[in-house]
Coordinates of C-alpha atoms (C1' of nucleotides) in Angstrom, one line a residue:
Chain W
X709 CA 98.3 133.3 54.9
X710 CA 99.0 130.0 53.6
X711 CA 97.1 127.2 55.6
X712 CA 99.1 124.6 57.5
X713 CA 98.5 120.7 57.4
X714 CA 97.0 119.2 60.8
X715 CA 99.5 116.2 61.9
X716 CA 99.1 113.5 64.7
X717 CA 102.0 112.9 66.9
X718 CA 101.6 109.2 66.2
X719 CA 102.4 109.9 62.2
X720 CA 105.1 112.9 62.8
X721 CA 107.7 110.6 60.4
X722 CA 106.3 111.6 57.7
X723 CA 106.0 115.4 57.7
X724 CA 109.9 115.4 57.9
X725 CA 110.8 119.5 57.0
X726 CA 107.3 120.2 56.5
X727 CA 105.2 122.8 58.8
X728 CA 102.2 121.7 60.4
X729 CA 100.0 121.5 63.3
X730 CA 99.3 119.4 66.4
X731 CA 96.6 120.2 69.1
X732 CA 97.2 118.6 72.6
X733 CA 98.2 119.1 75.9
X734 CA 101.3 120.4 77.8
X735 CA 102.6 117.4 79.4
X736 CA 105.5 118.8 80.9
X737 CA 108.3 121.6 79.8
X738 CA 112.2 122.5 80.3
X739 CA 113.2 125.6 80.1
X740 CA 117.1 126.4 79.1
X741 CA 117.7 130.4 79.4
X742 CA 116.3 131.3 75.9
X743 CA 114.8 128.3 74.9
X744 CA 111.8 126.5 75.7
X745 CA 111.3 122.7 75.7
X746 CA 107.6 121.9 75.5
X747 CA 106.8 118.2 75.6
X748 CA 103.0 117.7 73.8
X749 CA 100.7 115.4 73.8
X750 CA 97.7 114.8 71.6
X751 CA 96.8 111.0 72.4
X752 CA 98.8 109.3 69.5
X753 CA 101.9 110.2 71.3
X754 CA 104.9 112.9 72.0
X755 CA 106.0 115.5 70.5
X756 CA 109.2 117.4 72.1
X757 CA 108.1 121.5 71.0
X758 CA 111.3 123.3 70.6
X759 CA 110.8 127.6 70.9
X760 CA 114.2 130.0 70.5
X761 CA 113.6 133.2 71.6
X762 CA 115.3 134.8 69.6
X763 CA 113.3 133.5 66.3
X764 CA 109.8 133.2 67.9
X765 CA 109.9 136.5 69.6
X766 CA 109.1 137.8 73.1
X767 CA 105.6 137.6 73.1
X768 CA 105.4 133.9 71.9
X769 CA 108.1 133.1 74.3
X770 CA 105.9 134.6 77.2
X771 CA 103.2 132.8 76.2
X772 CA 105.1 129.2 76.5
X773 CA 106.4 130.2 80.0
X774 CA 103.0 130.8 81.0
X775 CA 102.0 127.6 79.5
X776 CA 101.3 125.0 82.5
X777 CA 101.1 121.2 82.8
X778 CA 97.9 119.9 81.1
X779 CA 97.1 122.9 79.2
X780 CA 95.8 122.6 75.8
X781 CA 97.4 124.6 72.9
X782 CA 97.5 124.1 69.6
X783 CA 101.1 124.7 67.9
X784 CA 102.7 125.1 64.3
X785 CA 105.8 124.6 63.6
X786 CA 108.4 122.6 61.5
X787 CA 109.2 118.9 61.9
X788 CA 112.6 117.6 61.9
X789 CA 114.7 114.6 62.6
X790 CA 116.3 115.6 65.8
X791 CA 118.5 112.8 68.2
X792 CA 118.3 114.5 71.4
X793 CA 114.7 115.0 71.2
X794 CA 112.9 112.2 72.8
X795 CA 111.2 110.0 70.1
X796 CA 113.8 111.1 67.3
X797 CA 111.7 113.8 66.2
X798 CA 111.0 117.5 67.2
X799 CA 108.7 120.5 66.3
X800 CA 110.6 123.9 65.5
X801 CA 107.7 126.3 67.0
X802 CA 106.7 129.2 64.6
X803 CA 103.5 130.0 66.2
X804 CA 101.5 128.7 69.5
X805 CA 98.0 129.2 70.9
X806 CA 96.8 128.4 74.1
X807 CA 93.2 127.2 74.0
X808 CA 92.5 126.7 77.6
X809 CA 95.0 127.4 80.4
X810 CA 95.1 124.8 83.1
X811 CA 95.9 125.3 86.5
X812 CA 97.1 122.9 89.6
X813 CA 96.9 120.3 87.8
X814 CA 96.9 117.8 90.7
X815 CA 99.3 114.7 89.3
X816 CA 102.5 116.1 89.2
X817 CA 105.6 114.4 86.9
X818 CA 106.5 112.5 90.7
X819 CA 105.3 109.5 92.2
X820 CA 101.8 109.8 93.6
X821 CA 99.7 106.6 95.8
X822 CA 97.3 104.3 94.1
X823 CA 94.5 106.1 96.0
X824 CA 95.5 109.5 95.0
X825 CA 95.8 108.6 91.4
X826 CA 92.4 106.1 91.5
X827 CA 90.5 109.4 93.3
X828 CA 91.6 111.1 89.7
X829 CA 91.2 108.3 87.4
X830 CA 89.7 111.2 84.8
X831 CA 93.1 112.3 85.1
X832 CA 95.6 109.7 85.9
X833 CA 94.2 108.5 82.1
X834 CA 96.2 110.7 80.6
X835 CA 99.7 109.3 82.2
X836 CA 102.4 107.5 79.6
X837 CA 101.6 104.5 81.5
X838 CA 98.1 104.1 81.7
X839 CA 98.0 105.5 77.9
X840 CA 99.8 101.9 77.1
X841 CA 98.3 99.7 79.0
X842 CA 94.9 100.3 77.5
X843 CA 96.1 100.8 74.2
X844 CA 97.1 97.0 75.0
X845 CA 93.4 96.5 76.0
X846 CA 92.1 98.0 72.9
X847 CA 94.8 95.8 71.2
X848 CA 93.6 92.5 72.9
X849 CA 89.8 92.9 72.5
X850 CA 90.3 93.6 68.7
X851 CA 92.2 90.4 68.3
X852 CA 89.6 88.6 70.3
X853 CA 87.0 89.6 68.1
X854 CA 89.3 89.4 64.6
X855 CA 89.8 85.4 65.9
X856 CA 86.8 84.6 66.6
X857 CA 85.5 86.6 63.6
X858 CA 87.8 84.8 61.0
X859 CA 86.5 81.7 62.1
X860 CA 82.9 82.4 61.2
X861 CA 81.9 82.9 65.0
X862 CA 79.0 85.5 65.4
X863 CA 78.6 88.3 68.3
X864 CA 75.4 88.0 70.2
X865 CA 75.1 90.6 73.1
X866 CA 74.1 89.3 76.1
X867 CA 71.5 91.3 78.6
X868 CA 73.0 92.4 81.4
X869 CA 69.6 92.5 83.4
X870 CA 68.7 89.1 83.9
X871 CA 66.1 87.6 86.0
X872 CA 68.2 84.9 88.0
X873 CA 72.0 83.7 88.7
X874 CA 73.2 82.3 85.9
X875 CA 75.9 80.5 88.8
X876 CA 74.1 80.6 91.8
X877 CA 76.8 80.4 94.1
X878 CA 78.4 83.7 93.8
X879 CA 77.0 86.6 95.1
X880 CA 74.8 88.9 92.6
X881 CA 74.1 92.7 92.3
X882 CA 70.1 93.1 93.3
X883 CA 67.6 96.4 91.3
X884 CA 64.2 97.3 91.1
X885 CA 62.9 96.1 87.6
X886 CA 58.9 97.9 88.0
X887 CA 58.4 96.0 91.2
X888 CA 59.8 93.1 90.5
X889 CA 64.1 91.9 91.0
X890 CA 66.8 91.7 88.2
X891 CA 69.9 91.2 88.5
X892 CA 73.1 92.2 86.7
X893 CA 74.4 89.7 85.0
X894 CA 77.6 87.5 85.9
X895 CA 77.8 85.8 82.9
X896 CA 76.7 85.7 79.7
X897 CA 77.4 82.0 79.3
X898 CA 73.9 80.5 79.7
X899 CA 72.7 83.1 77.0
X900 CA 75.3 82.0 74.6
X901 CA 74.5 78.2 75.2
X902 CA 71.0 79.3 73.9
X903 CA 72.7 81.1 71.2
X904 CA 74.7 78.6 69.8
X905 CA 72.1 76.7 69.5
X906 CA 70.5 79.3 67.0
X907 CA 73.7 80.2 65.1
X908 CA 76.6 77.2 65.8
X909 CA 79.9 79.0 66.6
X910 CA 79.3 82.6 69.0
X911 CA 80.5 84.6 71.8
X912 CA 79.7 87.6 73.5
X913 CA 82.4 90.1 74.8
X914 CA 81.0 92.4 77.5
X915 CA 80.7 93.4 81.0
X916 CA 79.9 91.2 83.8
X917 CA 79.1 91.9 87.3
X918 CA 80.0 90.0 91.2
X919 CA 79.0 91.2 94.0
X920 CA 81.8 89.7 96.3
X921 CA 83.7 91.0 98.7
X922 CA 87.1 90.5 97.0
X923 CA 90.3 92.4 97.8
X924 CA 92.9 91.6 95.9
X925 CA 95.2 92.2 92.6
X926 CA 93.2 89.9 90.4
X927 CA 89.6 91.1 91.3
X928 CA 87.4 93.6 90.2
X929 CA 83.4 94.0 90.9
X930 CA 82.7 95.2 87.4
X931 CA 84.7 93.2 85.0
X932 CA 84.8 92.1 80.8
X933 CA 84.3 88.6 79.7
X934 CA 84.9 87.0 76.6
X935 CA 82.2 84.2 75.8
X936 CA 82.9 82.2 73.2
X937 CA 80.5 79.1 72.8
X938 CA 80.3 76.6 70.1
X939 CA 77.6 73.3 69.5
X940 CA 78.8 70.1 68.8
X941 CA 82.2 70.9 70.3
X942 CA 83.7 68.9 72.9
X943 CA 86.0 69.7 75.9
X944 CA 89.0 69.2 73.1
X945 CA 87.8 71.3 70.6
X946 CA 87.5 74.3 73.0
X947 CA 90.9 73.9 75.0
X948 CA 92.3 74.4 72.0
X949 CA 90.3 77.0 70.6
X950 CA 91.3 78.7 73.5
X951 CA 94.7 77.9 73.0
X952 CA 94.8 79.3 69.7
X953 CA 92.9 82.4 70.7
X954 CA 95.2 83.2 73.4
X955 CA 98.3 83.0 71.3
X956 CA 96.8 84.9 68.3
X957 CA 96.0 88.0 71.2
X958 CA 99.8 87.5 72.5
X959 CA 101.1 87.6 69.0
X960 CA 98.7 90.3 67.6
X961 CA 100.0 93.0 71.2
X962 CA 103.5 91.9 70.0
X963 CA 103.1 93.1 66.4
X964 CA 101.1 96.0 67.0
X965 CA 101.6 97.5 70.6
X966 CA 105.0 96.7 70.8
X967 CA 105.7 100.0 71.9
X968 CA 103.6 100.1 74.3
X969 CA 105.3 96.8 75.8
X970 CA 108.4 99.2 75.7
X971 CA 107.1 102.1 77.6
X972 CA 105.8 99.5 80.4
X973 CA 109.1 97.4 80.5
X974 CA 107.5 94.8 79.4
X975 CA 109.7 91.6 78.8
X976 CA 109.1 90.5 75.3
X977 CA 111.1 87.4 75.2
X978 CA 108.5 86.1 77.8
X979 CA 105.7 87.0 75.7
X980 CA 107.5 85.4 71.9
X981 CA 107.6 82.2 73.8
X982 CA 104.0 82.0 74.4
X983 CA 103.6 79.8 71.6
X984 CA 101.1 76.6 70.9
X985 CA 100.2 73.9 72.0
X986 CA 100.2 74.9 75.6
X987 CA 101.0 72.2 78.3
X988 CA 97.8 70.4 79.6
X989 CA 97.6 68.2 82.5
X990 CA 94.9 66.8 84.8
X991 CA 93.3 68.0 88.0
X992 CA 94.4 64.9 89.6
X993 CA 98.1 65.1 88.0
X994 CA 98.2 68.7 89.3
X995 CA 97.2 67.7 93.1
X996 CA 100.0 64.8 93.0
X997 CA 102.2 67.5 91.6
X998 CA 101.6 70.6 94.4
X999 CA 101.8 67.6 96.8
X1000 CA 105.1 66.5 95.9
X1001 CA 106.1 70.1 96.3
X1002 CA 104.9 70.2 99.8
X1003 CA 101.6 72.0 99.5
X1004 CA 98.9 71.3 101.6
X1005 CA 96.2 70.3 99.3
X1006 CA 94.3 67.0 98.8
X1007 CA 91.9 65.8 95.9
X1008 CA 88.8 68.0 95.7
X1009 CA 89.8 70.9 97.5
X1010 CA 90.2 73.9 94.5
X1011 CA 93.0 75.6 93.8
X1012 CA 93.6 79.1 95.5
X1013 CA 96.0 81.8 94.9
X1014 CA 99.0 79.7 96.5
X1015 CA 98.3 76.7 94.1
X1016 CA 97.8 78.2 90.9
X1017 CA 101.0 80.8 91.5
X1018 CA 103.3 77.3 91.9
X1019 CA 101.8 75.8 89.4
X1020 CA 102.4 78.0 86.5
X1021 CA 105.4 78.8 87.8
X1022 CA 106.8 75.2 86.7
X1023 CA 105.7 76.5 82.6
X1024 CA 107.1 79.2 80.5
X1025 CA 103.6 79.5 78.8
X1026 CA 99.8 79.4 79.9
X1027 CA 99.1 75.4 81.1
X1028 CA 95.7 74.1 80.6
X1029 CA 94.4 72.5 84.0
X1030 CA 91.4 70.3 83.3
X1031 CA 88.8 67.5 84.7
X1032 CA 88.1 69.3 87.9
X1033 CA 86.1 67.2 90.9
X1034 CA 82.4 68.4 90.8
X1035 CA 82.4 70.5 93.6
X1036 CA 84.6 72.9 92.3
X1037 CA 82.6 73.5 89.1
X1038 CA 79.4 75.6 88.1
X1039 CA 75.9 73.6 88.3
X1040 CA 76.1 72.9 84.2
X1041 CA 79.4 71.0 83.8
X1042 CA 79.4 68.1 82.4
X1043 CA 80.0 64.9 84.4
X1044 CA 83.4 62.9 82.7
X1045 CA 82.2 59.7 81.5
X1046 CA 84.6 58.0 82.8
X1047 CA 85.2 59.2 86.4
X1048 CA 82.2 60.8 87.4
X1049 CA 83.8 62.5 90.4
X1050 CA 84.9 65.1 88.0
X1051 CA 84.0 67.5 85.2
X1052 CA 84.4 68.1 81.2
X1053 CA 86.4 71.7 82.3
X1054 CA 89.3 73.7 82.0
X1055 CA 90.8 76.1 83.3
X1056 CA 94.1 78.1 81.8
X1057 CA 96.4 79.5 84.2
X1058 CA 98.1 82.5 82.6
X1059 CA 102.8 82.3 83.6
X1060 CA 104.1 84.6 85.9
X1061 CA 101.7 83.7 88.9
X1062 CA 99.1 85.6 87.0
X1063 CA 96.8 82.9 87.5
X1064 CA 93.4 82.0 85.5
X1065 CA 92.5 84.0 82.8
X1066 CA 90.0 81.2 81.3
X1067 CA 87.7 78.8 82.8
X1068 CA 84.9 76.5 81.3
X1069 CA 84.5 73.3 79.6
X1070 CA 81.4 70.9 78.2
X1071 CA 78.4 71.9 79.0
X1072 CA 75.7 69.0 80.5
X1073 CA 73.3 68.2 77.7
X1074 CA 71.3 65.8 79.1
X1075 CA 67.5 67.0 80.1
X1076 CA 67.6 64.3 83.1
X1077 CA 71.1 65.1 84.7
X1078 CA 71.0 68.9 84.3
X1079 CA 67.3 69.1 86.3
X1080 CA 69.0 66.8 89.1
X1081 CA 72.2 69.5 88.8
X1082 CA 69.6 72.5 88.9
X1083 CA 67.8 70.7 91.7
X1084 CA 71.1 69.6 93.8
X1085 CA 72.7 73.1 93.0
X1086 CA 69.0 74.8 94.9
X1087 CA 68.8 76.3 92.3
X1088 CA 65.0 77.9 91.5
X1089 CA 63.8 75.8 88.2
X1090 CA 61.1 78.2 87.1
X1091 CA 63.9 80.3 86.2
X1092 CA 65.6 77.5 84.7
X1093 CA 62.9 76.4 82.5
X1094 CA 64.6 78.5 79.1
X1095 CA 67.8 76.9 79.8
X1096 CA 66.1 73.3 80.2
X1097 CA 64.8 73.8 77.2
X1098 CA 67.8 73.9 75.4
X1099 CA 68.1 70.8 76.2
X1100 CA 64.6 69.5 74.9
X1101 CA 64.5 70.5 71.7
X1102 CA 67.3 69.0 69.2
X1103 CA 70.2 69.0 72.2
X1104 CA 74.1 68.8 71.2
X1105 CA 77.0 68.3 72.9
X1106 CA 78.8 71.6 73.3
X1107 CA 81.3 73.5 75.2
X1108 CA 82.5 77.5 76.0
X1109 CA 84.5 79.6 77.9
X1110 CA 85.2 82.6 79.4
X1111 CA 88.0 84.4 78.9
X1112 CA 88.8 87.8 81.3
X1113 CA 89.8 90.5 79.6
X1114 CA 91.4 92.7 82.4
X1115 CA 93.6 89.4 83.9
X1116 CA 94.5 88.9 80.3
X1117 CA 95.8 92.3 79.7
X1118 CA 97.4 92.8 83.3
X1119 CA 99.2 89.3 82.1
X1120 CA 100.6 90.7 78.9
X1121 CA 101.4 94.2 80.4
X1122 CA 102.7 92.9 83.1
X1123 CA 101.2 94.9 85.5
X1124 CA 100.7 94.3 88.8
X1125 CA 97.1 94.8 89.2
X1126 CA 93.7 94.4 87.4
X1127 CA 92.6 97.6 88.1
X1128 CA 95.2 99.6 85.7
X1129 CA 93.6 97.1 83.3
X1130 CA 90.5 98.9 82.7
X1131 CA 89.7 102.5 82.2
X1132 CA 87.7 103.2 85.4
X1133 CA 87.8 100.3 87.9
X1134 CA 84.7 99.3 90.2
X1135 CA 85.8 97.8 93.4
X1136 CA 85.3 97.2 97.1
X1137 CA 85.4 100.4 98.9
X1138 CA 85.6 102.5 94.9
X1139 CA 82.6 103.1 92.7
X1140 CA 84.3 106.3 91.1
X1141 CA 85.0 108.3 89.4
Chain V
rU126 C1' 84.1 88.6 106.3
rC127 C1' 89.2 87.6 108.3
rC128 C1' 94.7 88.7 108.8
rU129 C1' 98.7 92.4 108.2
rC130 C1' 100.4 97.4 107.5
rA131 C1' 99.7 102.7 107.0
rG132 C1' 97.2 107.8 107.7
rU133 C1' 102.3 114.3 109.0
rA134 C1' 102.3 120.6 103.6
rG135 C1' 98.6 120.0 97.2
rC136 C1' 101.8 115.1 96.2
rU137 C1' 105.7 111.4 97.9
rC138 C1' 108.0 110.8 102.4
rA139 C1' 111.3 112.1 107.1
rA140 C1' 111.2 113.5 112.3
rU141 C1' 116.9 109.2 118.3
rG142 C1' 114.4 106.6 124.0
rG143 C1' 108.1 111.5 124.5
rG144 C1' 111.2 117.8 124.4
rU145 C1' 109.7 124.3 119.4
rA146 C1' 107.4 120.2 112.4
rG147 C1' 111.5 118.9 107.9
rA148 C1' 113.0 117.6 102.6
rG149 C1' 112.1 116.8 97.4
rC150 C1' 108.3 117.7 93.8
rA151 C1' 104.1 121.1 92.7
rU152 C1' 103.0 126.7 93.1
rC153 C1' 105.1 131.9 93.0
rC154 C1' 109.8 135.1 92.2
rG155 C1' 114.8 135.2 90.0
rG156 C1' 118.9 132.7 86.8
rC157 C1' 120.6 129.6 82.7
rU158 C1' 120.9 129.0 74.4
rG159 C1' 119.8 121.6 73.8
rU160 C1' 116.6 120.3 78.1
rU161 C1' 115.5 114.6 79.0
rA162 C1' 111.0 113.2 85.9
rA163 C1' 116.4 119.3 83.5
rC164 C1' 119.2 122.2 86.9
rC165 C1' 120.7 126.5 90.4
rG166 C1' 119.0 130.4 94.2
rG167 C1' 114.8 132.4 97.0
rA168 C1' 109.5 132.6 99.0
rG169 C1' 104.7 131.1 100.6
rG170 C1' 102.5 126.6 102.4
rG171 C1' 100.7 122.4 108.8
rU172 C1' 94.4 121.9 114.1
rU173 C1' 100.3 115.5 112.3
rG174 C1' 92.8 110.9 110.0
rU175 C1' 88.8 111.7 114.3
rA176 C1' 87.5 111.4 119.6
rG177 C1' 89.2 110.5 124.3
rG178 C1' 93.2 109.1 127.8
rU179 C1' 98.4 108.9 130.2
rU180 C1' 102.2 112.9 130.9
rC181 C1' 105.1 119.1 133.2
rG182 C1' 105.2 118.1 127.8
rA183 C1' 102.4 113.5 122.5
rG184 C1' 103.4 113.3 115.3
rU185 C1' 105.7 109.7 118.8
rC186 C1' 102.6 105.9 124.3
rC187 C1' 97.3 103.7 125.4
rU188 C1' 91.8 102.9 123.9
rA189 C1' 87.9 103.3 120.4
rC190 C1' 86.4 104.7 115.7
rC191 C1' 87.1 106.3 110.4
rU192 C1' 89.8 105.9 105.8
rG193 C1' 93.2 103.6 102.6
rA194 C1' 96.7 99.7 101.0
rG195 C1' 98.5 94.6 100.7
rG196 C1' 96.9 89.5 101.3
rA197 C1' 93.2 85.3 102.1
rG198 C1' 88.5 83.1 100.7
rC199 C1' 85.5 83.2 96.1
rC200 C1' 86.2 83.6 91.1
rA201 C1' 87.6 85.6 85.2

RNA sequence: UCCUCAGUAGCUCAAUGGGUAGAGCAUCCGGCUGUUAACCGGAGGGUUGUAGGUUCGAGUCCUACCUGAGGAGCCA
């Protein structure tokens, strides 16, 4: 018996007239009288499985009626170039063996609820759908880290158990660390500030954790954050790293998950115009601006849902919003020097009422003005004392951000929620599977 | 935490003004030699989220609770 070349589905084009083997799952069949259409997956892709009774024989031909959705098999065949197969190409079955037979497999080829299908996340995984959009993810964290990598930025890890709020206004997850509390972390920024002191140019890309009570499109509990923080750079510097980083992501899904844009519907000509430099405008400009349009919104208030969602709307690419008022801002920005009312930050609101995907700005380098922030923030300063340090031995100006990964990808899938965004979502009321 | 909406077959939904609970998909049986969420015929499948109330009679009306979804605030 002569042995058969293992293919993936993904690389099918090239084994043109030649037999070989794919190993997947049944993702659904058609059956025509004497012929059986078996539509395979094995995680590159699709694969439409073609059996003729009469040249596979009666037993093989019972065994593909008894195949049912999700089963795994592993099938030989022929590959050939074949227009009404879905995909362009098709597999001529010579032989088939079924290595586990599945049975009521609970999401069937209709529409389902988002409950149902987030109770069977372990499943729902396997959709067309969901198979894209993290495909996009995957896409988008590689081209984070390729960025930031070309431009001599290293990856420091940040803990996740930390011993105090790195923003001690939001709410934090509370455990047992041998008697004492830790906390999950909610950002890694305070660690990279620290780090790039050590190595210059660094980020972290990781999971970060809020324990809020948020209910909406945008918000998970357990989300990824892309840190990126650099010394001696000012407020400039990192809107248009930023800048650059975003379009590089945009461009690198476009180039290589463009098919995966096609099986969500993506529209592509909103993502090729997503091209720097990206507007930029002030706080200030921005309040005149949703004023003028009749919002009700006055200087210092921060902008919710409502405001962000109109004020993209007026772009056809991300807009940088920058020099927020104080009280809108983390503990740690730093004050403008020239309007002290507001702060070195930026936020970058992604089109399409998608809304922020970054947020950050200068960091405060002054020993004097960031104990007063600590101090006027309540924040406890014994756990501040590292991060003051910074700031007492050799301290630069510098500035970060943090980029979220799941808004990002939601933005260039064009999905309507966060939570398809990530493989298995934590969030109010779902911790599982 | 607040506001809005919804819980009926395994799934997605329907059921006039209160009067015997219905369809598609899935499953099982039968048919079909190029299907595209295939199609055609047949079968099985229900304590209508829970508890109470009104009524001759409640999926439908009332009260409470539970669960879920959408949105707000906060943020990425």
């Amino acid at each position: 018996m002569r042995t058969i070349m293992k293919a993936y589905i993904s690389e099918i084009a090239g084994f043109v007239s030649r037999d070989v083997e794919i190993r997947g799952w049944l993702y659904n069949k058609r059956s025509s009288g004497k012929l059986y259409f078996l539509l395979v997956r094995d995680g590159t892709g699709t694969i439409q499985v073609i059996a003729d009774k009469a040249s596979v024989g009666d037993e093989m031909f019972a065994r593909c009626e008894e195949l049912t959705q999700e089963s795994s098999l592993i099938a030989k065949g022929t590959v050939r170039e074949e227009r009404r197969a879905p995909g362009g190409y098709e597999m001529v079955l010579s032989e088939l063996q079924i290595v586990h037979l599945s049975s009521d497999y609970p999401l069937t080829p209709k529409e389902h609820g988002v409950s149902f299908l987030l109770d069977r996340r372990h499943l729902w995984l396997r959709s067309s759908r969901q198979h894209a959009v993290l495909s996009v993810r995957s896409c988008v964290e590689k081209a984070c880290r390729d960025f930031l990598d070309s431009r001599g930025f290293m990856l420091i890890d940040a803990p996740i158990l930390t011993p105090a709020a790195c923003e001690g206004t939001t709410t934090l997850f509370q455990t047992d660390y041998f008697g004492s509390l830790a906390y999950l972390s909610q950002s890694g920024q305070l660690y990279m500030e620290a780090a790039a002191m050590a190595f210059g140019k660094v980020y972290c890309l990781g999971p970060t954790f809020r324990a809020e009570r948020s209910k909406t499109r945008r918000h998970l509990i357990e989300f990824w954050m892309l840190e990126p923080e650099v010394a001696f750079a000012t407020l400039d510097d990192v809107t248009t790293l930023g800048e650059e980083l975003v379009a590089f992501v945009v461009r690198s899904v476009l180039e290589q998950r463009r098919d995966a844009l096609e099986t969500l519907g993506r529209s592509l000509e909103a993502l090729e115009q997503i091209e720097i430099p990206f507007p930029r405008v002030t706080y200030g400009d921005a309040v005149d601006v949703l004023k003028s349009k009749g919002l009700d919104i006055k200087w210092g208030d921060d902008f919710g849902a409502v405001e962000e969602a109109e004020l993209s709307k007026s772009y056809d690419r991300p807009v940088f919003v920058r020099y927020f008022p104080s009280e809108c801002k983390a503990f740690y920005m730093k004050s403008s020097p020239d309007d002290p009312r507001t702060t070195l930050s930026v936020d970058l609101l992604a089109p399409e009422g998608y809304g922020e995907i970054i947020g950050g700005g200068q960091r405060e380098d002054s020993l004097e003005v960031l104990e007063e922030k600590v101090k006027k923030a309540g924040l406890p300063r014994e756990a501040f004392e590292w991060y003051l340090d910074l700031r007492r031995y050799g301290s630069v100006e510098h500035s970060g951000f943090g980029l979220g990964l799941e808004r990002t990808v939601a933005w260039i899938c064009g999905i309507e929620h966060v939570r398809e965004a990530i493989p298995f979502p934590r969030m109010l009321h779902r911790l599982g599977p």
